[in-house]
Short mmCIF file of C-alpha atoms and ligand atoms in Angstrom, two decimals:
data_model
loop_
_atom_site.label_atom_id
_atom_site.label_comp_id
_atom_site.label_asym_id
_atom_site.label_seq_id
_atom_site.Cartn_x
_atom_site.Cartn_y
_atom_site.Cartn_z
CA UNK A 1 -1.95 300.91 5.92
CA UNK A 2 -3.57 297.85 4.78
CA UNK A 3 -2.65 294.26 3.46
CA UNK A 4 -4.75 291.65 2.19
CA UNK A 5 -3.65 288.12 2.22
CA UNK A 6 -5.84 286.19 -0.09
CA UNK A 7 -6.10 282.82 -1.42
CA UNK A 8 -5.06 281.02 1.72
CA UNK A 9 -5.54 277.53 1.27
CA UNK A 10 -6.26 277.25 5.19
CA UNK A 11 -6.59 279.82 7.82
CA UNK A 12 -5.78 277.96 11.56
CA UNK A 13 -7.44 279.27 14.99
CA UNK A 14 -10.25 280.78 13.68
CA UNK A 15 -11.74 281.82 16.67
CA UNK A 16 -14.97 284.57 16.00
CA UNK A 17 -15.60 285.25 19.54
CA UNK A 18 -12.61 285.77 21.45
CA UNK A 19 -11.71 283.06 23.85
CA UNK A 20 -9.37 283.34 26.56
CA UNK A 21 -7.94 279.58 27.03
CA UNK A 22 -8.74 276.03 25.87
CA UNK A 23 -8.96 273.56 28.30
CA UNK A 24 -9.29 269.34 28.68
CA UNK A 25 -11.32 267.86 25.33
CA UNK A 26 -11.59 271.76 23.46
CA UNK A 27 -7.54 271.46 23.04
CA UNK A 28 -8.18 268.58 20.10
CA UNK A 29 -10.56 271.50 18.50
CA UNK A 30 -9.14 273.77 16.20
CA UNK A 31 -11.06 275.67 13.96
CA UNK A 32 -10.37 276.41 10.61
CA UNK A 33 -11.13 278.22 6.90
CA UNK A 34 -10.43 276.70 3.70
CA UNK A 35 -9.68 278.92 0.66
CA UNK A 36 -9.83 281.96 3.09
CA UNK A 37 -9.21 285.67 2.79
CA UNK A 38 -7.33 288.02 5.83
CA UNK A 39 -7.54 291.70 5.86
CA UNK A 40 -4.91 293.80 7.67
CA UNK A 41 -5.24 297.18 9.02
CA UNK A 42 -2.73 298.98 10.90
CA UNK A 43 -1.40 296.44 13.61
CA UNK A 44 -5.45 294.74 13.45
CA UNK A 45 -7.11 292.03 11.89
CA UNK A 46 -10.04 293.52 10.24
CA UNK A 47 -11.80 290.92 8.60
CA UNK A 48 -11.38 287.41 7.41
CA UNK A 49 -13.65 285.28 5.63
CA UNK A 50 -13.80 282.65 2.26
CA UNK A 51 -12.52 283.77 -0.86
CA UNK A 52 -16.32 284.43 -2.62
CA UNK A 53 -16.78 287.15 -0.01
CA UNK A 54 -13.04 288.96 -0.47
CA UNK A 55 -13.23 292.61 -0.67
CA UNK A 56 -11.91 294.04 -3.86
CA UNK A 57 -8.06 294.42 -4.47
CA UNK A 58 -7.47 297.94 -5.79
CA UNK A 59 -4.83 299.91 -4.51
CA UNK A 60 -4.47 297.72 -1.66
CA UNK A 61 -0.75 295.72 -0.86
CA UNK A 62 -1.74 292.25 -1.27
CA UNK A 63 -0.24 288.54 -0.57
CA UNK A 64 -0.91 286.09 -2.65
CA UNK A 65 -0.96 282.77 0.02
CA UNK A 66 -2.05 280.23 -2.88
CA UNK A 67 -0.98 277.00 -1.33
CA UNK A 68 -0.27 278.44 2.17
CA UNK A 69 -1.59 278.26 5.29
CA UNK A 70 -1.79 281.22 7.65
CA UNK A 71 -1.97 281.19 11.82
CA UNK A 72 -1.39 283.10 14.46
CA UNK A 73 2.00 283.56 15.94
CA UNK A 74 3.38 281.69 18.30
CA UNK A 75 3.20 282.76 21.53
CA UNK A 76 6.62 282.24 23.66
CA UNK A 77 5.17 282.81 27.71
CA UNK A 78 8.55 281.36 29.14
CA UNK A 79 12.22 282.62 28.01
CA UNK A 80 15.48 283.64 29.41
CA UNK A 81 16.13 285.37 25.88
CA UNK A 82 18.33 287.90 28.02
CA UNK A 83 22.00 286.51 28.97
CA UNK A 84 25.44 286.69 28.29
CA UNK A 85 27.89 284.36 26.36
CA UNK A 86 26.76 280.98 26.74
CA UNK A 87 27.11 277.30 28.15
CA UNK A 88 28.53 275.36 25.53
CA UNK A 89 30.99 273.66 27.59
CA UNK A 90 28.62 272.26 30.04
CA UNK A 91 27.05 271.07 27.49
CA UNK A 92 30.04 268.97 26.16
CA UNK A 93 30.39 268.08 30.17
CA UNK A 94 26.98 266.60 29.72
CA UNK A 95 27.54 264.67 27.03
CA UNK A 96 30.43 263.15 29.35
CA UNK A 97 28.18 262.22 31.97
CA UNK A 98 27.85 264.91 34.07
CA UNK A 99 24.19 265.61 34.51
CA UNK A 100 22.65 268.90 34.93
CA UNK A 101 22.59 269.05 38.89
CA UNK A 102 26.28 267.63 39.36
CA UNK A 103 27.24 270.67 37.14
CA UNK A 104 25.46 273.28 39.04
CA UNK A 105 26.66 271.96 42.43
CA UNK A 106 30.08 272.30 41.33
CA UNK A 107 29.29 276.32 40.74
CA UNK A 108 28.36 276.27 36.97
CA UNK A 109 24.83 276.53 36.04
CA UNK A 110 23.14 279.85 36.15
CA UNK A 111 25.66 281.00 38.76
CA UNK A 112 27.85 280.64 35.89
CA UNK A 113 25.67 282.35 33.70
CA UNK A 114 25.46 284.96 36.40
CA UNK A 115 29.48 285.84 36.55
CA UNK A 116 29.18 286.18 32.85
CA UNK A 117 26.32 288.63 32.79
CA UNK A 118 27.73 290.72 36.06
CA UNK A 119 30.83 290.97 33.88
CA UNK A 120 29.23 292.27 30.67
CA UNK A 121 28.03 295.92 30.08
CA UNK A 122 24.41 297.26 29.65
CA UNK A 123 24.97 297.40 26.07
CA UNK A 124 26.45 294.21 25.16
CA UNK A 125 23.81 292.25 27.10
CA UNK A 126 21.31 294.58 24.83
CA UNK A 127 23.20 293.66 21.68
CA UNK A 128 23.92 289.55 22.52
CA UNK A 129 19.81 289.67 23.25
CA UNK A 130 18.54 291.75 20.62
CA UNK A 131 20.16 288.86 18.10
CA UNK A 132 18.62 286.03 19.59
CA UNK A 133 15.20 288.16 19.69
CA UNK A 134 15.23 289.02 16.34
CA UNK A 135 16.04 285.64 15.41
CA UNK A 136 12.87 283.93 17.55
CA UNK A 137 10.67 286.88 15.12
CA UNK A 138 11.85 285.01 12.25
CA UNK A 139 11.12 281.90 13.05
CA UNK A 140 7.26 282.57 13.82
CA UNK A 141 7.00 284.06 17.63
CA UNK A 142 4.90 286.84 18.02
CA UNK A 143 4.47 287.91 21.37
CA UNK A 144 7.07 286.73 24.49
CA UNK A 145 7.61 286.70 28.14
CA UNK A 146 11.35 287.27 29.37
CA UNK A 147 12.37 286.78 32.55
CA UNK A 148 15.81 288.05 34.66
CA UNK A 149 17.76 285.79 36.66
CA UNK A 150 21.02 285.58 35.87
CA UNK A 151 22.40 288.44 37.96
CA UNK A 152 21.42 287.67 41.09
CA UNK A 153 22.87 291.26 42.69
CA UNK A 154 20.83 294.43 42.78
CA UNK A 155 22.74 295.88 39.79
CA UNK A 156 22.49 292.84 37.65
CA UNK A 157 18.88 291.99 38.16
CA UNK A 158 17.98 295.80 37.24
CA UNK A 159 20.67 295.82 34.19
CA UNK A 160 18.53 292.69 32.71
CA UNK A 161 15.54 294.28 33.46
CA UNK A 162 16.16 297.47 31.77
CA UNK A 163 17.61 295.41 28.89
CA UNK A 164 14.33 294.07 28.28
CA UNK A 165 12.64 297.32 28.83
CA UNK A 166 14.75 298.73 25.76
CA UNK A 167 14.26 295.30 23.51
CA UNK A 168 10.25 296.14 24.14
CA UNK A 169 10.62 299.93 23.48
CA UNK A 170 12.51 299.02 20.27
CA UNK A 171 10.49 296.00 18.56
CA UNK A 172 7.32 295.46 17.53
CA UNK A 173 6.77 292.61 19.52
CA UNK A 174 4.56 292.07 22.30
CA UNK A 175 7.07 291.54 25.81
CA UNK A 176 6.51 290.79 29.16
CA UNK A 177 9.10 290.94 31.81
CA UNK A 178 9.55 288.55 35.34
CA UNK A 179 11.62 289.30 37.75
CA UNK A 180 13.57 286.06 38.81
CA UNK A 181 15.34 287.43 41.30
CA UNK A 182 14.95 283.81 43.24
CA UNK A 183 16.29 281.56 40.28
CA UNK A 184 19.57 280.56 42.59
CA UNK A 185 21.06 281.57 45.41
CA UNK A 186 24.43 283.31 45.52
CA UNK A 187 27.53 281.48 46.83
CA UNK A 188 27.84 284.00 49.14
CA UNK A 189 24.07 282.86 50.77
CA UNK A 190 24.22 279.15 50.58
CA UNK A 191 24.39 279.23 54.04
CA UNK A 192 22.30 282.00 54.87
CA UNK A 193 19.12 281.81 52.32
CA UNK A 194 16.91 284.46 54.36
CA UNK A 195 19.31 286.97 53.70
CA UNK A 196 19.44 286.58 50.19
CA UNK A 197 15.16 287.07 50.26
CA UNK A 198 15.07 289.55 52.63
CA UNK A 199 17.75 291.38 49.95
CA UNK A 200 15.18 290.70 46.86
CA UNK A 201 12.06 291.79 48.88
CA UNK A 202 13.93 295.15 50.58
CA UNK A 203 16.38 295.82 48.25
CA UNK A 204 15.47 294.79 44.68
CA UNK A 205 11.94 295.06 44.47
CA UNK A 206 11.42 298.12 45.54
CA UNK A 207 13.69 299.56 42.69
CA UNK A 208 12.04 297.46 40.06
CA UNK A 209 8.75 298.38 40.91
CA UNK A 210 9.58 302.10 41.22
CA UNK A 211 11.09 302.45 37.45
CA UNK A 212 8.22 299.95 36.53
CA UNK A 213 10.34 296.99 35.20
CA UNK A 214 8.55 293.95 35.86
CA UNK A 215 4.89 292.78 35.06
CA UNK A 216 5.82 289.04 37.19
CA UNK A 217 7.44 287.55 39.35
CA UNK A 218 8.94 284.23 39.27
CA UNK A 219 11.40 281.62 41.33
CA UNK A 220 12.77 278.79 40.94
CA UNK A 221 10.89 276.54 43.15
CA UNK A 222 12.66 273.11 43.63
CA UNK A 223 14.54 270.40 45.50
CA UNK A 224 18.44 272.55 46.11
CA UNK A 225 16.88 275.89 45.07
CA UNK A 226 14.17 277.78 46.54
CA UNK A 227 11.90 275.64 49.39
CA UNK A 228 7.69 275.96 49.42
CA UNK A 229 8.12 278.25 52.06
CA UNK A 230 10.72 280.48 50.70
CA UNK A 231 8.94 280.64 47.44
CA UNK A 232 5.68 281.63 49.33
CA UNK A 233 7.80 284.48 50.70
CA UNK A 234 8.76 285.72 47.19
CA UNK A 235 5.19 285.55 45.61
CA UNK A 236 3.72 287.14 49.13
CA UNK A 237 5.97 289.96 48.77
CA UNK A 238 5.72 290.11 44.88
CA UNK A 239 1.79 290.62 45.31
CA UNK A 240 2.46 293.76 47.13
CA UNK A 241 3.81 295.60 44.43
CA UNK A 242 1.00 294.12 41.94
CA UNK A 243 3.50 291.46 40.66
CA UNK A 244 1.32 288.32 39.93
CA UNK A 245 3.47 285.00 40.36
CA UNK A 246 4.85 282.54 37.04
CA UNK A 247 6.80 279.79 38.81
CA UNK A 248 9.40 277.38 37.90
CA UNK A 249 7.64 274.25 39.56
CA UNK A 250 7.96 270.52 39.86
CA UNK A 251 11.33 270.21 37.21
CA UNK A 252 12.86 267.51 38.99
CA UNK A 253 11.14 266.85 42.16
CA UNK A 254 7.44 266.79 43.29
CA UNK A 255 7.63 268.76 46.66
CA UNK A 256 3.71 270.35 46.46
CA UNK A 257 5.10 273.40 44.93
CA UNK A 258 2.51 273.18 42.37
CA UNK A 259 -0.04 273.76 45.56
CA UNK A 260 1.57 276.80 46.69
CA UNK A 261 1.64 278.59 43.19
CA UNK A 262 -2.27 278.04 43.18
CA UNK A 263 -2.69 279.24 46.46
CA UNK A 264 -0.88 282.36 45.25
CA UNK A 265 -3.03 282.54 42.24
CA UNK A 266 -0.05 282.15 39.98
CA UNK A 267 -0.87 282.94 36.19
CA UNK A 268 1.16 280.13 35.44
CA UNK A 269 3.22 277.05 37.01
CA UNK A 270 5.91 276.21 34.37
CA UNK A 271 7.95 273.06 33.88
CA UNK A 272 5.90 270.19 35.07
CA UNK A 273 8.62 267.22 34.01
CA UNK A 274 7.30 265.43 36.94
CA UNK A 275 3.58 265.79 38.15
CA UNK A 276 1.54 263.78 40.50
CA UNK A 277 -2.00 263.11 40.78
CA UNK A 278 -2.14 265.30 43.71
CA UNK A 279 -0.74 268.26 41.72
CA UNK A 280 -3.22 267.80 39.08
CA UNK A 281 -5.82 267.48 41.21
CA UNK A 282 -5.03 270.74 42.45
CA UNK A 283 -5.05 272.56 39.33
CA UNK A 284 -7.86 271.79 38.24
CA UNK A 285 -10.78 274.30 38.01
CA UNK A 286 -8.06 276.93 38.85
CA UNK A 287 -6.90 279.91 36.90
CA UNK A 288 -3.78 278.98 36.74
CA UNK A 289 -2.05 277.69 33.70
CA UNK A 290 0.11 274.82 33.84
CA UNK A 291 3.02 275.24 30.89
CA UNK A 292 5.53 272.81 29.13
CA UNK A 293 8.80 273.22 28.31
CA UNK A 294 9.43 270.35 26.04
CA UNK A 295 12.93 270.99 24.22
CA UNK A 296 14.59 271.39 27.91
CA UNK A 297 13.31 268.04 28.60
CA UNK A 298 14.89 267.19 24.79
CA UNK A 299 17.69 268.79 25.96
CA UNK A 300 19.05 267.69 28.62
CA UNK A 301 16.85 264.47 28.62
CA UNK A 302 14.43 264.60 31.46
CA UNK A 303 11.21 263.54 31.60
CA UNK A 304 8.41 264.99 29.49
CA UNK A 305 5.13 266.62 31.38
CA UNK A 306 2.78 264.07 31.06
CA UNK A 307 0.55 266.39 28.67
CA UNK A 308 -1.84 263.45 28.02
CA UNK A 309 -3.13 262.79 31.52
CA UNK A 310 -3.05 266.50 32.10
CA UNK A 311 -5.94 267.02 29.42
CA UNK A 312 -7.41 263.88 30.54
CA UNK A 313 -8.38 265.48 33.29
CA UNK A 314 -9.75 268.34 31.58
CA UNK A 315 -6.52 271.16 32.38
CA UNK A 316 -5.02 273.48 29.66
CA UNK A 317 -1.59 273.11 29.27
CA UNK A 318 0.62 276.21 27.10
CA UNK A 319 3.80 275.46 25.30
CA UNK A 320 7.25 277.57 25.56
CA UNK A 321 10.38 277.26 24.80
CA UNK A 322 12.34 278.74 28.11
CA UNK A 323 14.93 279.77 25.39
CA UNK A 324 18.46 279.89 27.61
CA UNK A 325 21.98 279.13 27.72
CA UNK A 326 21.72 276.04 30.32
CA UNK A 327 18.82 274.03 29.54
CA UNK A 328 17.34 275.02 26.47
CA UNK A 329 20.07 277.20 23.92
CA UNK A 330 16.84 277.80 21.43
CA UNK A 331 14.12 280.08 21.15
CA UNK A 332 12.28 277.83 17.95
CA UNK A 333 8.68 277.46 18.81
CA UNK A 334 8.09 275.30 15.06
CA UNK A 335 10.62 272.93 16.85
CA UNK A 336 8.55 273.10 20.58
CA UNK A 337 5.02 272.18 18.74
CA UNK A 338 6.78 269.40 17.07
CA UNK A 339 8.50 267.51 20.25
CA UNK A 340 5.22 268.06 21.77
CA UNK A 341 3.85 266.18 19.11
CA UNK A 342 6.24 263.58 18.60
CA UNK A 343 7.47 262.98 22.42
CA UNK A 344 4.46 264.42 24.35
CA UNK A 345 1.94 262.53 21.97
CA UNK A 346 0.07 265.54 21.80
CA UNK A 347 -1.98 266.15 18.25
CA UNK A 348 -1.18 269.15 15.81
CA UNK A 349 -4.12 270.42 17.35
CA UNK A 350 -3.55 270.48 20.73
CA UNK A 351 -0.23 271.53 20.50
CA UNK A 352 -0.83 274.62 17.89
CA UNK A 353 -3.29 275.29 20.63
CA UNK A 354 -0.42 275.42 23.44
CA UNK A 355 1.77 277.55 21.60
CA UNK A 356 -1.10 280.09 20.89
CA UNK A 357 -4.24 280.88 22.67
CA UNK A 358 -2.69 279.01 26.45
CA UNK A 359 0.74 280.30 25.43
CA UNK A 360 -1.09 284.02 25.19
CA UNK A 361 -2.86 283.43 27.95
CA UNK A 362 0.14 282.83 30.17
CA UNK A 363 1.40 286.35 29.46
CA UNK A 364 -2.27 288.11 30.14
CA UNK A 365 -2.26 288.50 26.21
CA UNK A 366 -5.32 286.28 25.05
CA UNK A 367 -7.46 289.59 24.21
CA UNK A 368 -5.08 290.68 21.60
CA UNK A 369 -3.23 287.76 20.63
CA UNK A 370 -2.75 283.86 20.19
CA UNK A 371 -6.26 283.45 17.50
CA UNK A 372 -7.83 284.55 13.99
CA UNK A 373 -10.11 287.23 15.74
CA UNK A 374 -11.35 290.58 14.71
CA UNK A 375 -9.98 293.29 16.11
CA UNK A 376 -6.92 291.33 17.80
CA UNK A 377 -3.04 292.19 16.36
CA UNK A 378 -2.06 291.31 13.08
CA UNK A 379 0.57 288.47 14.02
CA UNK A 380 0.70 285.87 11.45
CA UNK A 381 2.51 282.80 10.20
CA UNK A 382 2.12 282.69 6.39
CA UNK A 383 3.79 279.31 5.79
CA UNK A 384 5.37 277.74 2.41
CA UNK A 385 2.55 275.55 0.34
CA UNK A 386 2.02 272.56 2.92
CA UNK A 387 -0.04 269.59 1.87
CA UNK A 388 -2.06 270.03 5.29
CA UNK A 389 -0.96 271.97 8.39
CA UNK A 390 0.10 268.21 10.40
CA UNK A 391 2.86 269.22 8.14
CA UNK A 392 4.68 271.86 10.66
CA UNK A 393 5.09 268.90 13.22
CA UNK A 394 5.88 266.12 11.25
CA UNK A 395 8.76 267.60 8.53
CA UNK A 396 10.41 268.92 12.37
CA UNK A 397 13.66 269.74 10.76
CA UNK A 398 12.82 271.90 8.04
CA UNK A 399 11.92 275.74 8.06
CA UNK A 400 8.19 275.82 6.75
CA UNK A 401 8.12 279.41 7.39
CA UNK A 402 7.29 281.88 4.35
CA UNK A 403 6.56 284.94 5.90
CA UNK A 404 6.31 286.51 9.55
CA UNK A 405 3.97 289.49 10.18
CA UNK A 406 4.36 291.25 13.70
CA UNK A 407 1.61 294.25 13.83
CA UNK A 408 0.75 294.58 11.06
CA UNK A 409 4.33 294.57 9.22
CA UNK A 410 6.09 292.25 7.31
CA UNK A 411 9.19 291.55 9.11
CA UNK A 412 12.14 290.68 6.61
O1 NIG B 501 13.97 277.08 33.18
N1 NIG B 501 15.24 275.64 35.84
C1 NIG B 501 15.53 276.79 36.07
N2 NIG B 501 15.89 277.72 35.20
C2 NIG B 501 16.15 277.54 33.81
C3 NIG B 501 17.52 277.04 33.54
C4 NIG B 501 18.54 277.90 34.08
C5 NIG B 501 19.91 277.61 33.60
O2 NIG B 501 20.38 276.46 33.65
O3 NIG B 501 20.54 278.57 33.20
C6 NIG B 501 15.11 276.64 33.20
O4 NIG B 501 15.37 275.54 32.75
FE1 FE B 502 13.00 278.70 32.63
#
């Protein structure tokens, strides 16, 4: 099966030799065709080039892009796409002055997202997901990370888990899954949080990592949730069953979480609303990758990671959207690169950048996805005709999406 896309008036991310990550001054760099062709086959890019060196047409499905520009997909390496019902009234108690941690002391929050889910069935958690994954496909994402968390018992963690095990066995898409078994304690621990680890390490670990449901391992590391040292529990016990750490880190307090993660070796440290100079200091020349969240900032207005002092001092940094029903009730990556842009004062460049290559590299993807490279998967953005590709970020409200390819197929 092949498809040709010809004609496209720019082709973003061209990168020949694969990289893995940009980093510090390379994120303003983003190489690019003009009047470029982009040949498909099977789930692989085959070739790309300029239009005066396009193989010949015959017999083969071909997309006219005249006018369009084509990218890579976005990469999503932080969701929550898998929950049940939703939060909409907290988020009218918001908008009445409650703010985000007065609502979760008083038992909502994800523990409220958690009764839900413990009340709904293995298949309707599949079906509520499945909508909102098939909806993030549409809208340009091409590969995604999804994490548990909202059941917070042995059967509800695993019931999440294998929900995401059967949305990866039945799209296309690329999916990693995190266990976030420490994303909130249960009433039932408040008092007694070692009990509540020692259940995730004994009890639900070793299940997930006998049927093979998790590639990470995550917690929510923060002032009211899970302490430095509980954390370092949770990624210690994680790394015995291969589970390599992606941390919720530094949201609302600075409590050298950030240090602990890299210690760890944590692919990624996600959040970052409020970073010191210490905690950059520590990440830099480290392998992990720092990651912003910038429509839960939008969303329930807290600070934005300070993205320009971050590549200042020569870090990556990866956009997501942590897609899920508390903090963040959308899964639109077009709408992350803009806020990035627009409240992060990062360029079209940098950010395009985030939400690709870092964004891939957060999920251990870069060497199939997140660039224009031979031989990687055929996940493309073929936008509507744009003036010039600053136009994704700038027109944020409108849907400058054409057409979505996930390997290789069209996806209607
Ligand atoms: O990434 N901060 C922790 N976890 C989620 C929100 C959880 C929720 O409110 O349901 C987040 O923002
Ligand atoms: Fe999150």
């Amino acid at each position: 099966m092949k498809i040709l896309i010809t004609n496209i008036k720019e082709l973003l991310q061209v990168r020949e030799d694969g990289i893995e990550k940009v980093s510090g001054k390379d994120m303003a760099v983003l190489p690019s065709l003009q009047n470029a062709y982009l040949l498909i086959e099977n789930n692989i890019i085959a070739d790309y080039g300029t239009m005066e060196n396009c193989p010949a047409t015959s017999g083969i499905q071909t997309i006219d892009a005249t006018g369009k520009t084509v990218l890579p997909s976005w990469c999503d390496s932080h969701t929550h796409i898998v929950y049940a019902g939703n939060r909409e009234q907290e988020f009218v108690d918001r908008i009445n002055g409650l703010s985000y941690e007065e609502i979760a002391s008083r038992g909502g929050g994800i523990l409220n997202s958690a009764k839900k889910l413990n009340e709904t069935s293995e298949e309707d958690l599949y079906l509520q997901s499945r909508t909102r994954l098939e909806e993030v496909m549409q809208q340009g994402t091409g590969a995604v990370e999804i994490k548990s968390g909202y059941g917070l018992t042995v059967e509800g963690e695993l019931k999440m888990l294998r929900v995401i095990k059967r949305l990866r066995e039945e799209y296309p898409i690329a999916i990693k899954a995190t266990f976030l078994g420490a994303h909130a304690f249960p009433a039932e621990y408040k008092e007694n949080h070692s009990a509540y680890i020692d259940l995730i390490i004994n009890e639900m670990l070793p299940k997930i990592a006998e049927e093979k449901l998790a590639d990470y391992i995550d917690a929510f590391l923060e002032t009211g949730y899970f302490s430095v040292e509980e954390t370092e529990r949770i990624m210690e016990a994680g790394k015995k069953y291969g589970l390599q750490a992606k941390i919720h880190v530094n949201q609302f307090t600075a409590i050298k979480g950030i240090e602990a993660c890299v210690k760890y070796d944590a692919l990624s440290v996600d959040h970052l609303e409020i970073v010191t100079d210490e905690d950059i200091e520590v990440l830099k020349d480290t392998k992990t990758m720092p990651v912003a969240l910038p429509t839960c900032s939008f969303f329930i207005s807290i600070p934005y990671t300070p993205a320009r002092k971050m590549m200042e001092a020569g870090l990556p940094l990866a956009l997501a959207t942590d897609f899920n029903p508390g903090t963040t009730p959308s899964g639109n990556m077009n709408l992350v690169v803009a806020t990035a842009c627009i409240k992060m004062k990062m360029t079209p460049e940098e950010a395009i950048n985030a939400a690709t290559i870092n964004g891939a590299y957060a999920m251990d993807l870069s060497k199939t996805h997140g660039s224009i490279t031979k031989g990687k998967r055929a996940n493309l953005i073929i936008t509507k005709p744009l003036t010039s590709y600053y136009q994704l970020p700038y027109a944020f409200g409108s849907n400058l999406i054409d057409t979505v390819i996930v390997e290789g197929k069209v996806i209607e």
